[in-house]
Amino acid sequence: MPEQQNPLKHCIFISLPPSMERDIGDFHVDSSIQIPVQLPDGKTQIDSKTEISFELIVAGMLKVIAFNWEHEHASYYRDFVLAVQPDAPQELTLAAIAQEKKGNYTFAEELFLSVIRLAPQSASFINLATLYSSMATQDSNKGEVYDLYQQKMINILQEGLEVVGEDATLYSEIGFFHLYQGNVELAKEYLDHYLELAEDGEKKKHVQNIMKDINTKLNDDANLMQAYDAIQMNDEEKALVLLASYIKDNPKVWNAWFLKGWALRRLTRFQEAEEALVQALALSKGSSDIYNELALCSLETGKTELAKTYLNTAVDLDDENITLVSNLAYLHLKDGEFDEARKFLEMARVIDPKDPVIIQLMKDYQNQSGETLSSPVVEELVSTEEVITQSKEEHPFFIQGKEETDDIEASFSLEDVER
């Protein structure tokens, strides 16, 4: 196991002779408790009579404190270190900061972990959280390593809150973490606690200003949801009033323009609806819902070909949406474009052959085109080997050649077989 995963593998445990028992201030050295000793670099064993030093004992204890706080004697080791070296937390903090600046993050983590066990204070937990933030940014792709250290960061801040108790600084750090992650409601919860505890000053004023923005955003989001609910309840006029206020403060939010277009389209105000939907399209990466609404507006204003174009794009973005596919099949069937109509009918049948709209469109297709639809066309990829085997069975004198035995794939459909 790598050292980073098993940081205690270079520690051994020894017993002190009873003659070593003594009091150091209020602390009593207990010879019945085994103590950890860190092995010198490059060594796998140590001479207990000549090579054990005070520094190696403290180093071993610090490793246990840092990486195995659940150890049955961890508290004893902590008290031991503080008894013989009372200023250890301050010295370790300075050393950790120095290692962090050098980019020795693993060693800095060990030192910071030791500090929060020796003398847990909000600043100690925040120092370690800041280190984890630096370690996360090393993963520029924001992959697994980034996620790991982001999670470690919030975990250590939460632990600090549990250990230290109500602390304004920890509340603000956790609040800003969630704000950065986009968890606005969680951020508000922790920053509200910060404002309750914080003393007046520039930082508090800064957080108060941020809270104004957060409250505005949350209120705006609530208005957006109310607008959506109003449309669902067939109260489009109310939705438009809510959306006008929202868009005034948030002109770059595409969802709001989409809802406005949707409401206007339902009110048969097609030209205005189309303008709102085009704005939604400009502010977004495009969605099948926007293109579908644009198609409906175009259809209502006599622009059938444009409606088909919009629906084609919608289907490209969401080819499992039976509504979009059936709408496109209907438009082509309506215009007598039977090949295109059949293409999209076949797509729809694969999605849901029992859909009543599709069943009716199939009947309409057969009545208008005079062509009988059989089983759904399903494309199946088969290898050349399978084709050869089948052909041998059907044609015993089939002769193999290089072209027939190459490892390629051919596309066949049930329709091809039937014909």
Short mmCIF file of C-alpha atoms in Angstrom, two decimals:
data_model
loop_
_atom_site.label_atom_id
_atom_site.label_comp_id
_atom_site.label_asym_id
_atom_site.label_seq_id
_atom_site.Cartn_x
_atom_site.Cartn_y
_atom_site.Cartn_z
CA MET A 1 0.00 0.00 0.00
CA PRO A 2 1.39 3.43 -0.89
CA GLU A 3 2.59 5.53 2.01
CA GLN A 4 -0.10 8.12 1.38
CA GLN A 5 -2.72 5.44 1.93
CA ASN A 6 -0.95 3.94 4.96
CA PRO A 7 1.02 6.78 6.58
CA LEU A 8 1.66 4.76 9.76
CA LYS A 9 3.61 1.95 8.10
CA HIS A 10 6.92 3.58 9.11
CA CYS A 11 5.96 3.68 12.78
CA ILE A 12 6.68 1.01 15.38
CA PHE A 13 5.31 0.76 18.93
CA ILE A 14 7.56 0.27 21.94
CA SER A 15 7.13 0.03 25.70
CA LEU A 16 9.01 2.32 28.05
CA PRO A 17 10.67 0.77 31.13
CA PRO A 18 8.91 1.49 34.45
CA SER A 19 11.91 3.60 35.44
CA MET A 20 10.81 6.16 32.82
CA GLU A 21 7.54 6.91 34.62
CA ARG A 22 7.42 10.51 35.85
CA ASP A 23 5.22 13.58 36.02
CA ILE A 24 5.63 16.43 33.56
CA GLY A 25 3.51 19.15 35.05
CA ASP A 26 0.01 17.68 35.26
CA PHE A 27 0.88 14.90 32.82
CA HIS A 28 2.00 11.44 33.98
CA VAL A 29 4.19 9.25 31.77
CA ASP A 30 2.58 5.80 31.91
CA SER A 31 4.95 2.91 31.08
CA SER A 32 2.02 0.52 30.53
CA ILE A 33 1.00 2.37 27.36
CA GLN A 34 2.98 1.56 24.24
CA ILE A 35 4.19 4.60 22.38
CA PRO A 36 4.77 5.05 18.62
CA VAL A 37 8.22 5.79 17.24
CA GLN A 38 8.84 6.92 13.68
CA LEU A 39 11.54 4.94 11.92
CA PRO A 40 14.40 7.01 10.50
CA ASP A 41 14.30 7.46 6.72
CA GLY A 42 15.29 4.33 4.85
CA LYS A 43 15.11 2.03 7.89
CA THR A 44 12.70 -0.81 8.57
CA GLN A 45 13.83 -1.42 12.15
CA ILE A 46 15.54 0.45 14.96
CA ASP A 47 17.89 -0.23 17.87
CA SER A 48 15.81 0.58 20.93
CA LYS A 49 18.91 1.25 23.05
CA THR A 50 20.84 3.60 20.80
CA GLU A 51 18.63 4.97 18.02
CA ILE A 52 15.40 6.02 19.72
CA SER A 53 15.26 9.76 20.26
CA PHE A 54 12.79 12.21 21.73
CA GLU A 55 12.23 13.66 18.23
CA LEU A 56 11.33 10.26 16.75
CA ILE A 57 8.87 9.58 19.58
CA VAL A 58 7.12 12.93 19.08
CA ALA A 59 7.09 12.37 15.30
CA GLY A 60 5.47 8.96 15.77
CA MET A 61 2.86 10.36 18.14
CA LEU A 62 2.04 13.18 15.72
CA LYS A 63 1.47 10.68 12.92
CA VAL A 64 -0.98 8.70 15.04
CA ILE A 65 -2.72 11.90 16.11
CA ALA A 66 -2.97 13.07 12.50
CA PHE A 67 -4.05 9.87 10.77
CA ASN A 68 -5.57 7.63 13.43
CA TRP A 69 -7.42 9.85 15.88
CA GLU A 70 -9.62 6.87 16.74
CA HIS A 71 -6.61 5.08 18.25
CA GLU A 72 -7.33 4.07 21.85
CA HIS A 73 -4.33 6.06 23.13
CA ALA A 74 -4.55 9.07 20.78
CA SER A 75 -5.57 11.41 23.61
CA TYR A 76 -2.63 10.21 25.68
CA TYR A 77 -0.22 10.92 22.83
CA ARG A 78 -1.71 14.39 22.39
CA ASP A 79 -1.25 15.18 26.08
CA PHE A 80 2.29 13.76 25.95
CA VAL A 81 3.27 16.05 23.06
CA LEU A 82 1.72 19.12 24.67
CA ALA A 83 3.41 18.33 28.00
CA VAL A 84 6.90 18.10 26.56
CA GLN A 85 6.42 20.72 23.82
CA PRO A 86 3.65 23.20 24.76
CA ASP A 87 4.23 25.40 21.73
CA ALA A 88 3.90 22.45 19.29
CA PRO A 89 0.63 23.73 17.68
CA GLN A 90 2.18 27.09 16.80
CA GLU A 91 5.40 25.55 15.48
CA LEU A 92 3.54 22.93 13.48
CA THR A 93 1.25 25.57 11.96
CA LEU A 94 4.22 27.64 10.80
CA ALA A 95 5.87 24.52 9.39
CA ALA A 96 2.67 23.48 7.59
CA ILE A 97 2.25 26.89 5.99
CA ALA A 98 5.86 26.79 4.83
CA GLN A 99 5.39 23.32 3.30
CA GLU A 100 2.20 24.45 1.58
CA LYS A 101 4.02 27.38 0.00
CA LYS A 102 6.67 24.98 -1.28
CA GLY A 103 3.97 22.77 -2.80
CA ASN A 104 4.63 19.88 -0.41
CA TYR A 105 0.91 19.40 0.08
CA THR A 106 0.96 15.87 1.54
CA PHE A 107 3.37 16.82 4.33
CA ALA A 108 1.48 20.08 4.93
CA GLU A 109 -1.74 18.07 5.30
CA GLU A 110 -0.12 15.83 7.92
CA LEU A 111 1.08 18.84 9.91
CA PHE A 112 -2.28 20.63 9.75
CA LEU A 113 -4.08 17.43 10.82
CA SER A 114 -1.78 17.22 13.83
CA VAL A 115 -2.56 20.83 14.75
CA ILE A 116 -6.35 20.40 14.73
CA ARG A 117 -5.98 17.39 17.08
CA LEU A 118 -3.52 19.09 19.40
CA ALA A 119 -5.30 22.44 19.67
CA PRO A 120 -8.63 22.51 17.77
CA GLN A 121 -9.48 26.09 16.84
CA SER A 122 -11.49 27.49 13.96
CA ALA A 123 -8.33 28.89 12.36
CA SER A 124 -6.73 25.41 12.35
CA PHE A 125 -9.67 23.86 10.51
CA ILE A 126 -9.80 26.75 8.04
CA ASN A 127 -6.05 26.41 7.35
CA LEU A 128 -6.53 22.76 6.45
CA ALA A 129 -9.62 23.53 4.36
CA THR A 130 -7.61 26.15 2.44
CA LEU A 131 -4.92 23.55 1.79
CA TYR A 132 -7.54 21.13 0.41
CA SER A 133 -8.80 23.92 -1.84
CA SER A 134 -5.28 24.36 -3.22
CA MET A 135 -4.95 20.60 -3.73
CA ALA A 136 -8.28 20.55 -5.60
CA THR A 137 -7.18 23.25 -8.02
CA GLN A 138 -4.26 21.07 -9.11
CA ASP A 139 -6.84 19.07 -11.07
CA SER A 140 -7.49 21.58 -13.86
CA ASN A 141 -10.01 19.22 -15.48
CA LYS A 142 -12.10 19.16 -12.30
CA GLY A 143 -12.20 15.39 -12.29
CA GLU A 144 -12.03 12.85 -9.48
CA VAL A 145 -9.10 14.48 -7.70
CA TYR A 146 -10.88 17.84 -7.70
CA ASP A 147 -14.05 16.25 -6.30
CA LEU A 148 -12.06 14.36 -3.65
CA TYR A 149 -10.41 17.47 -2.19
CA GLN A 150 -13.53 19.60 -2.50
CA GLN A 151 -15.30 16.97 -0.41
CA LYS A 152 -12.41 16.89 2.07
CA MET A 153 -12.62 20.67 2.30
CA ILE A 154 -16.30 20.79 3.27
CA ASN A 155 -15.90 17.76 5.57
CA ILE A 156 -13.12 19.40 7.59
CA LEU A 157 -15.07 22.66 7.88
CA GLN A 158 -18.13 20.76 9.09
CA GLU A 159 -15.97 18.85 11.56
CA GLY A 160 -14.58 22.15 12.79
CA LEU A 161 -18.10 23.40 13.47
CA GLU A 162 -18.88 20.22 15.42
CA VAL A 163 -15.66 20.43 17.46
CA VAL A 164 -15.39 24.18 18.02
CA GLY A 165 -19.11 24.92 18.22
CA GLU A 166 -20.88 28.10 17.11
CA ASP A 167 -18.19 30.04 15.27
CA ALA A 168 -18.80 32.96 12.91
CA THR A 169 -15.70 32.35 10.80
CA LEU A 170 -16.52 28.68 10.18
CA TYR A 171 -20.10 29.57 9.28
CA SER A 172 -18.87 32.10 6.72
CA GLU A 173 -16.35 29.65 5.20
CA ILE A 174 -19.01 26.95 4.81
CA GLY A 175 -21.46 29.50 3.45
CA PHE A 176 -19.04 30.72 0.80
CA PHE A 177 -18.15 27.13 -0.11
CA HIS A 178 -21.80 26.35 -0.88
CA LEU A 179 -22.21 29.66 -2.70
CA TYR A 180 -19.25 28.75 -4.94
CA GLN A 181 -20.83 25.36 -5.58
CA GLY A 182 -24.10 27.01 -6.58
CA ASN A 183 -26.04 25.75 -3.55
CA VAL A 184 -27.62 29.13 -2.89
CA GLU A 185 -30.17 28.03 -0.29
CA LEU A 186 -27.52 26.20 1.76
CA ALA A 187 -25.20 29.19 1.46
CA LYS A 188 -27.94 31.45 2.80
CA GLU A 189 -28.48 29.16 5.80
CA TYR A 190 -24.83 29.32 6.91
CA LEU A 191 -24.31 32.99 6.08
CA ASP A 192 -27.41 33.87 8.11
CA HIS A 193 -25.76 32.15 11.09
CA TYR A 194 -22.57 34.09 10.40
CA LEU A 195 -24.43 37.40 10.48
CA GLU A 196 -26.03 36.48 13.80
CA LEU A 197 -22.63 35.85 15.41
CA ALA A 198 -20.24 38.20 13.59
CA GLU A 199 -19.01 41.45 15.05
CA ASP A 200 -19.53 44.64 13.07
CA GLY A 201 -16.85 45.31 10.50
CA GLU A 202 -15.99 45.33 6.81
CA LYS A 203 -16.41 41.59 6.39
CA LYS A 204 -19.87 41.64 7.94
CA LYS A 205 -20.88 44.50 5.62
CA HIS A 206 -19.56 42.51 2.66
CA VAL A 207 -21.59 39.44 3.64
CA GLN A 208 -24.70 41.58 4.19
CA ASN A 209 -24.39 42.88 0.62
CA ILE A 210 -23.99 39.33 -0.68
CA MET A 211 -27.06 38.28 1.29
CA LYS A 212 -29.10 40.98 -0.41
CA ASP A 213 -28.15 39.47 -3.76
CA ILE A 214 -28.90 35.95 -2.53
CA ASN A 215 -32.32 36.94 -1.22
CA THR A 216 -33.08 38.70 -4.51
CA LYS A 217 -32.08 35.59 -6.47
CA LEU A 218 -34.16 33.28 -4.28
CA ASN A 219 -37.17 35.61 -4.59
CA ASP A 220 -36.66 35.79 -8.35
CA ASP A 221 -36.47 32.00 -8.59
CA ALA A 222 -39.72 31.77 -6.61
CA ASN A 223 -41.35 34.21 -9.05
CA LEU A 224 -40.16 32.09 -11.97
CA MET A 225 -41.70 28.98 -10.43
CA GLN A 226 -44.94 30.89 -9.78
CA ALA A 227 -45.01 31.91 -13.44
CA TYR A 228 -44.59 28.28 -14.49
CA ASP A 229 -47.36 27.19 -12.13
CA ALA A 230 -49.64 29.94 -13.48
CA ILE A 231 -49.19 28.68 -17.04
CA GLN A 232 -49.95 25.15 -15.90
CA MET A 233 -53.15 26.49 -14.30
CA ASN A 234 -54.13 28.25 -17.56
CA ASP A 235 -53.51 31.70 -16.07
CA GLU A 236 -51.13 32.98 -18.73
CA GLU A 237 -51.85 36.64 -18.03
CA LYS A 238 -50.69 36.28 -14.43
CA ALA A 239 -47.60 34.45 -15.67
CA LEU A 240 -46.76 37.31 -18.02
CA VAL A 241 -46.98 39.85 -15.20
CA LEU A 242 -44.59 37.76 -13.07
CA LEU A 243 -42.25 37.22 -16.00
CA ALA A 244 -42.13 40.92 -16.88
CA SER A 245 -40.85 41.70 -13.40
CA TYR A 246 -38.40 38.81 -13.47
CA ILE A 247 -36.98 39.58 -16.92
CA LYS A 248 -36.49 43.23 -15.97
CA ASP A 249 -34.05 42.14 -13.24
CA ASN A 250 -32.73 39.03 -15.04
CA PRO A 251 -32.66 39.74 -18.79
CA LYS A 252 -30.11 37.00 -19.53
CA VAL A 253 -32.05 34.02 -18.11
CA TRP A 254 -33.27 31.97 -21.07
CA ASN A 255 -35.83 30.01 -19.03
CA ALA A 256 -37.78 33.21 -18.39
CA TRP A 257 -37.93 34.07 -22.09
CA PHE A 258 -39.03 30.52 -22.87
CA LEU A 259 -41.86 30.69 -20.34
CA LYS A 260 -42.90 34.05 -21.78
CA GLY A 261 -42.96 32.57 -25.29
CA TRP A 262 -44.93 29.58 -24.06
CA ALA A 263 -47.52 31.77 -22.34
CA LEU A 264 -47.86 34.07 -25.37
CA ARG A 265 -48.25 31.13 -27.73
CA ARG A 266 -51.07 29.76 -25.57
CA LEU A 267 -52.71 33.18 -25.78
CA THR A 268 -52.40 32.92 -29.61
CA ARG A 269 -50.08 35.95 -29.68
CA PHE A 270 -47.82 34.08 -32.05
CA GLN A 271 -45.60 36.89 -33.32
CA GLU A 272 -44.73 38.03 -29.79
CA ALA A 273 -44.28 34.44 -28.72
CA GLU A 274 -41.85 33.82 -31.57
CA GLU A 275 -39.79 36.88 -30.60
CA ALA A 276 -39.54 35.71 -26.98
CA LEU A 277 -38.59 32.19 -28.04
CA VAL A 278 -35.88 33.44 -30.40
CA GLN A 279 -34.49 35.41 -27.46
CA ALA A 280 -34.51 32.21 -25.35
CA LEU A 281 -32.66 30.45 -28.16
CA ALA A 282 -30.03 33.19 -28.31
CA LEU A 283 -29.38 32.96 -24.56
CA SER A 284 -29.21 29.15 -24.40
CA LYS A 285 -27.46 26.27 -26.12
CA GLY A 286 -30.80 25.35 -27.64
CA SER A 287 -33.35 22.85 -26.40
CA SER A 288 -35.98 20.66 -28.02
CA ASP A 289 -38.71 22.48 -26.07
CA ILE A 290 -37.75 25.86 -27.55
CA TYR A 291 -37.66 24.49 -31.09
CA ASN A 292 -40.99 22.73 -30.60
CA GLU A 293 -42.65 25.96 -29.43
CA LEU A 294 -41.11 27.84 -32.37
CA ALA A 295 -42.50 25.16 -34.71
CA LEU A 296 -45.99 25.63 -33.27
CA CYS A 297 -45.77 29.40 -33.74
CA SER A 298 -44.51 29.00 -37.31
CA LEU A 299 -47.28 26.57 -38.12
CA GLU A 300 -49.93 28.95 -36.79
CA THR A 301 -48.55 31.82 -38.89
CA GLY A 302 -48.48 29.79 -42.09
CA LYS A 303 -44.76 29.00 -42.21
CA THR A 304 -45.05 25.24 -42.55
CA GLU A 305 -41.57 24.58 -43.96
CA LEU A 306 -39.97 26.59 -41.17
CA ALA A 307 -42.04 24.60 -38.67
CA LYS A 308 -40.63 21.38 -40.13
CA THR A 309 -37.09 22.76 -39.87
CA TYR A 310 -37.62 23.66 -36.22
CA LEU A 311 -39.11 20.24 -35.46
CA ASN A 312 -36.25 18.47 -37.26
CA THR A 313 -33.81 20.26 -34.98
CA ALA A 314 -35.93 19.40 -31.94
CA VAL A 315 -35.88 15.71 -32.92
CA ASP A 316 -32.11 15.84 -33.44
CA LEU A 317 -31.79 17.07 -29.84
CA ASP A 318 -34.29 14.58 -28.41
CA ASP A 319 -34.99 11.65 -30.73
CA GLU A 320 -36.75 9.67 -27.99
CA ASN A 321 -39.49 12.29 -27.60
CA ILE A 322 -42.55 10.69 -29.20
CA THR A 323 -44.47 13.98 -29.26
CA LEU A 324 -41.82 15.69 -31.36
CA VAL A 325 -41.47 12.74 -33.72
CA SER A 326 -45.22 12.32 -34.17
CA ASN A 327 -45.64 16.07 -34.79
CA LEU A 328 -43.07 15.89 -37.56
CA ALA A 329 -44.68 12.76 -39.04
CA TYR A 330 -48.04 14.55 -39.01
CA LEU A 331 -46.71 17.62 -40.86
CA HIS A 332 -45.10 15.54 -43.59
CA LEU A 333 -48.22 13.40 -43.94
CA LYS A 334 -50.39 16.51 -44.12
CA ASP A 335 -48.29 17.78 -47.03
CA GLY A 336 -48.33 14.41 -48.81
CA GLU A 337 -44.62 13.79 -48.22
CA PHE A 338 -45.06 10.08 -47.65
CA ASP A 339 -41.42 8.99 -47.54
CA GLU A 340 -40.59 11.53 -44.84
CA ALA A 341 -43.85 10.78 -43.02
CA ARG A 342 -43.07 7.07 -42.96
CA LYS A 343 -39.52 7.73 -41.73
CA PHE A 344 -40.76 9.52 -38.64
CA LEU A 345 -43.69 7.13 -38.15
CA GLU A 346 -41.20 4.28 -38.00
CA MET A 347 -39.15 6.21 -35.43
CA ALA A 348 -42.26 6.78 -33.34
CA ARG A 349 -43.32 3.13 -33.55
CA VAL A 350 -39.97 2.06 -32.13
CA ILE A 351 -40.44 4.45 -29.19
CA ASP A 352 -44.02 3.35 -28.40
CA PRO A 353 -45.95 1.18 -30.87
CA LYS A 354 -49.09 1.38 -28.69
CA ASP A 355 -49.31 5.17 -28.58
CA PRO A 356 -52.89 6.04 -29.75
CA VAL A 357 -51.71 9.10 -31.72
CA ILE A 358 -49.21 6.97 -33.62
CA ILE A 359 -51.79 4.27 -34.28
CA GLN A 360 -54.12 6.87 -35.79
CA LEU A 361 -51.34 8.43 -37.85
CA MET A 362 -50.47 4.97 -39.19
CA LYS A 363 -54.08 4.49 -40.31
CA ASP A 364 -54.05 7.93 -41.94
CA TYR A 365 -50.77 7.11 -43.67
CA GLN A 366 -52.13 3.83 -45.06
CA ASN A 367 -55.35 5.48 -46.24
CA GLN A 368 -53.54 8.35 -47.97
CA SER A 369 -50.55 6.51 -49.40
CA GLY A 370 -52.22 3.20 -50.19
CA GLU A 371 -49.23 1.43 -48.64
CA THR A 372 -49.74 -1.15 -45.91
CA LEU A 373 -47.49 -0.87 -42.90
CA SER A 374 -46.20 -4.15 -41.53
CA SER A 375 -44.10 -4.82 -38.45
CA PRO A 376 -41.97 -1.91 -37.24
CA VAL A 377 -38.72 -1.48 -39.11
CA VAL A 378 -35.84 -2.16 -36.73
CA GLU A 379 -32.27 -1.79 -37.85
CA GLU A 380 -30.01 -4.65 -36.84
CA LEU A 381 -26.23 -4.77 -37.18
CA VAL A 382 -24.97 -8.18 -38.21
CA SER A 383 -21.45 -9.30 -38.98
CA THR A 384 -20.32 -10.66 -42.32
CA GLU A 385 -19.73 -14.02 -40.64
CA GLU A 386 -23.40 -14.24 -39.71
CA VAL A 387 -24.42 -13.29 -43.26
CA ILE A 388 -22.11 -15.97 -44.70
CA THR A 389 -23.46 -18.61 -42.32
CA GLN A 390 -27.05 -17.73 -43.23
CA SER A 391 -26.23 -17.69 -46.94
CA LYS A 392 -24.57 -21.12 -46.70
CA GLU A 393 -27.72 -22.51 -45.16
CA GLU A 394 -29.90 -20.95 -47.86
CA HIS A 395 -27.38 -21.45 -50.73
CA PRO A 396 -25.16 -24.52 -50.11
CA PHE A 397 -22.82 -23.64 -53.01
CA PHE A 398 -22.02 -20.11 -51.78
CA ILE A 399 -18.33 -19.46 -52.52
CA GLN A 400 -16.31 -17.47 -49.96
CA GLY A 401 -13.93 -14.82 -51.12
CA LYS A 402 -11.82 -12.16 -49.41
CA GLU A 403 -14.52 -9.55 -49.76
CA GLU A 404 -17.02 -11.80 -48.07
CA THR A 405 -14.77 -12.77 -45.16
CA ASP A 406 -13.46 -9.33 -44.18
CA ASP A 407 -14.53 -8.31 -40.69
CA ILE A 408 -17.03 -5.60 -41.57
CA GLU A 409 -20.61 -4.85 -40.51
CA ALA A 410 -23.66 -4.66 -42.75
CA SER A 411 -26.93 -2.95 -41.92
CA PHE A 412 -30.13 -4.86 -42.62
CA SER A 413 -33.75 -4.27 -41.70
CA LEU A 414 -36.80 -6.49 -41.48
CA GLU A 415 -38.22 -4.44 -44.31
CA ASP A 416 -35.32 -5.51 -46.55
CA VAL A 417 -35.93 -9.16 -45.71
CA GLU A 418 -39.64 -8.91 -46.41
CA ARG A 419 -39.06 -7.33 -49.79
#
